[in-house]
C-alpha cells in the first residue's frame, strides 16, 4: 500500500497519494479551482493556466498549474492570492478577446474581467483552444481533428478544413467543449459535423435518427467479434433505451 503525503490546501489538511495532482485533491475536498483545459476523463493538460495556484515548500513559494502538478512531498497550497487572481484575470481577458461570441466566456469575463471595452479578435469565434476536443477525438480512436497554424491564427480543425475520412461523427468533441464552439447538426436523413455529412443510425423502436451509422460500426469494430456474438445488437435512441431499462427494472422488482 502506497504511503500518503500530508498537504494543506487553503489551510485544510489532506492526505494525498503520491503522484496525485493538486487539482484532484482540491476537488475531493470540495475546494474550487477554475480550470478550462481539464476534464475528469483525460486529466490535466496545463494549457490554459487558469488553475494556477501558489505552492510553498519550506521557505520557497512558486506558481504552478494545479492540474498537472504531481504531489511528491509535503506542500502548502494557496488557491487564491493577489498574484494568482491577477494571472486568472489576464487569462480571461485574453480568451474573451479571442472568443467574445461564447456565452461561457461572457460569464467568465463578468466574473474576472476589468471594466472597459475589449476589441474582439473575431466577432464569431467561440473556441478558446483548450484542446479538450482533440483529446476526446484521440481517446475514441479517431484523431480526426488537431490544432493547426500558429500564433493568433491557431485553431482546431480537420486537415485543410475538409471533411475528414477519420471522423466517425460521435460528437465526443462537442460534448467536452466548454464554450459550445463545435456544432453537431441532426437533420432528417443526415448527421453533420466538421463539414462532414454522415448517414444516421435509426432507433429500431421509434425510428428516430440518434447518431451516425459510422459510430455504430466503429463501436462494433472496437468491441470485437466475440462481444458481438455474445451481445445481440440493439439500435436504440437514449429515450427508448431508458424506457426499456425502466421496464426491465419494474419486471425484476415484480418477480421478486
Tab-separated table of N, CA, C and O in Angstrom, residues 15-16 22 26 31 35 46 50 74 78 92 96 99 105 115 134 145 154 180 183 185 191 211 222 231 239 251 253:
chain	number	residue	atom	x	y	z
A	15	UNK	N	-4.738	14.185	2.921
A	15	UNK	CA	-3.780	13.111	2.645
A	15	UNK	C	-3.847	12.796	1.159
A	15	UNK	O	-4.900	12.418	0.646
A	16	UNK	N	-2.752	12.976	0.462
A	16	UNK	CA	-2.708	12.759	-0.987
A	16	UNK	C	-1.885	11.525	-1.322
A	16	UNK	O	-0.903	11.207	-0.635
A	22	UNK	N	-2.622	18.374	-7.528
A	22	UNK	CA	-3.238	19.303	-6.583
A	22	UNK	C	-4.715	19.499	-6.914
A	22	UNK	O	-5.560	19.526	-6.013
A	26	UNK	N	-7.921	18.898	-4.476
A	26	UNK	CA	-8.811	20.024	-4.199
A	26	UNK	C	-10.261	19.657	-4.519
A	26	UNK	O	-11.176	19.977	-3.760
A	31	UNK	N	-12.879	22.035	-2.803
A	31	UNK	CA	-12.270	23.357	-2.985
A	31	UNK	C	-12.267	23.692	-4.475
A	31	UNK	O	-11.742	22.929	-5.285
A	35	UNK	N	-10.624	25.779	-13.942
A	35	UNK	CA	-9.785	25.091	-14.932
A	35	UNK	C	-10.565	24.991	-16.233
A	35	UNK	O	-11.735	24.620	-16.225
A	46	UNK	N	-2.422	21.480	-18.628
A	46	UNK	CA	-1.537	22.598	-18.318
A	46	UNK	C	-1.476	23.630	-19.415
A	46	UNK	O	-0.475	24.338	-19.543
A	50	UNK	N	-5.449	28.548	-16.061
A	50	UNK	CA	-6.452	29.102	-15.160
A	50	UNK	C	-6.378	28.455	-13.783
A	50	UNK	O	-6.784	29.037	-12.789
A	74	UNK	N	5.465	16.949	1.046
A	74	UNK	CA	4.563	17.811	1.806
A	74	UNK	C	4.635	19.236	1.281
A	74	UNK	O	5.718	19.804	1.134
A	78	UNK	N	-1.980	27.524	-1.778
A	78	UNK	CA	-2.942	28.621	-1.711
A	78	UNK	C	-3.592	28.777	-3.087
A	78	UNK	O	-2.883	28.971	-4.079
A	92	UNK	N	-8.427	35.383	-18.626
A	92	UNK	CA	-9.818	35.572	-19.035
A	92	UNK	C	-9.936	36.715	-20.040
A	92	UNK	O	-10.675	36.618	-21.024
A	96	UNK	N	-11.378	36.034	-23.639
A	96	UNK	CA	-12.621	36.722	-24.012
A	96	UNK	C	-12.412	37.540	-25.283
A	96	UNK	O	-13.307	37.618	-26.134
A	99	UNK	N	-12.604	34.894	-27.988
A	99	UNK	CA	-13.891	34.221	-28.186
A	99	UNK	C	-15.042	34.994	-27.536
A	99	UNK	O	-15.701	34.492	-26.622
A	105	UNK	N	-17.603	32.373	-22.092
A	105	UNK	CA	-16.581	33.383	-21.859
A	105	UNK	C	-17.186	34.694	-21.382
A	105	UNK	O	-16.566	35.436	-20.618
A	115	UNK	N	-13.577	46.314	-15.925
A	115	UNK	CA	-14.491	47.150	-16.709
A	115	UNK	C	-13.751	47.823	-17.858
A	115	UNK	O	-12.586	48.189	-17.732
A	134	UNK	N	-9.721	17.793	-29.037
A	134	UNK	CA	-8.662	16.989	-29.659
A	134	UNK	C	-8.381	15.753	-28.822
A	134	UNK	O	-8.232	14.641	-29.342
A	145	UNK	N	-9.293	15.494	-35.760
A	145	UNK	CA	-9.054	16.927	-35.633
A	145	UNK	C	-7.756	17.172	-34.887
A	145	UNK	O	-7.259	16.320	-34.152
A	154	UNK	N	-3.874	30.201	-34.682
A	154	UNK	CA	-4.038	28.799	-34.277
A	154	UNK	C	-5.503	28.485	-33.987
A	154	UNK	O	-6.211	29.269	-33.354
A	180	UNK	N	-19.150	25.624	-26.427
A	180	UNK	CA	-20.140	25.404	-27.472
A	180	UNK	C	-19.665	25.768	-28.859
A	180	UNK	O	-20.464	26.132	-29.735
A	183	UNK	N	-20.373	22.411	-33.411
A	183	UNK	CA	-21.788	22.148	-33.654
A	183	UNK	C	-22.000	20.796	-34.318
A	183	UNK	O	-21.280	20.434	-35.245
A	185	UNK	N	-25.125	18.857	-36.124
A	185	UNK	CA	-26.464	19.106	-36.650
A	185	UNK	C	-27.147	17.796	-36.984
A	185	UNK	O	-26.600	16.966	-37.709
A	191	UNK	N	-26.458	13.508	-40.630
A	191	UNK	CA	-25.798	13.838	-39.367
A	191	UNK	C	-24.555	14.627	-39.772
A	191	UNK	O	-23.669	14.097	-40.439
A	211	UNK	N	-27.784	8.922	-33.920
A	211	UNK	CA	-26.335	9.064	-34.016
A	211	UNK	C	-25.918	8.748	-35.451
A	211	UNK	O	-26.758	8.532	-36.320
A	222	UNK	N	-14.503	-1.904	-32.482
A	222	UNK	CA	-13.638	-1.796	-31.310
A	222	UNK	C	-13.939	-2.881	-30.286
A	222	UNK	O	-13.042	-3.376	-29.601
A	231	UNK	N	-23.454	-10.511	-27.410
A	231	UNK	CA	-24.395	-9.435	-27.130
A	231	UNK	C	-25.192	-9.111	-28.393
A	231	UNK	O	-24.632	-8.637	-29.367
A	239	UNK	N	-33.696	7.749	-25.400
A	239	UNK	CA	-35.024	7.736	-24.767
A	239	UNK	C	-35.600	6.322	-24.725
A	239	UNK	O	-36.110	5.877	-23.687
A	251	UNK	N	-40.081	-5.107	-14.073
A	251	UNK	CA	-40.333	-6.551	-14.180
A	251	UNK	C	-39.522	-7.310	-13.136
A	251	UNK	O	-40.022	-8.270	-12.526
A	253	UNK	N	-38.459	-6.191	-10.206
A	253	UNK	CA	-38.992	-5.943	-8.872
A	253	UNK	C	-40.298	-6.715	-8.641
A	253	UNK	O	-40.551	-7.211	-7.538
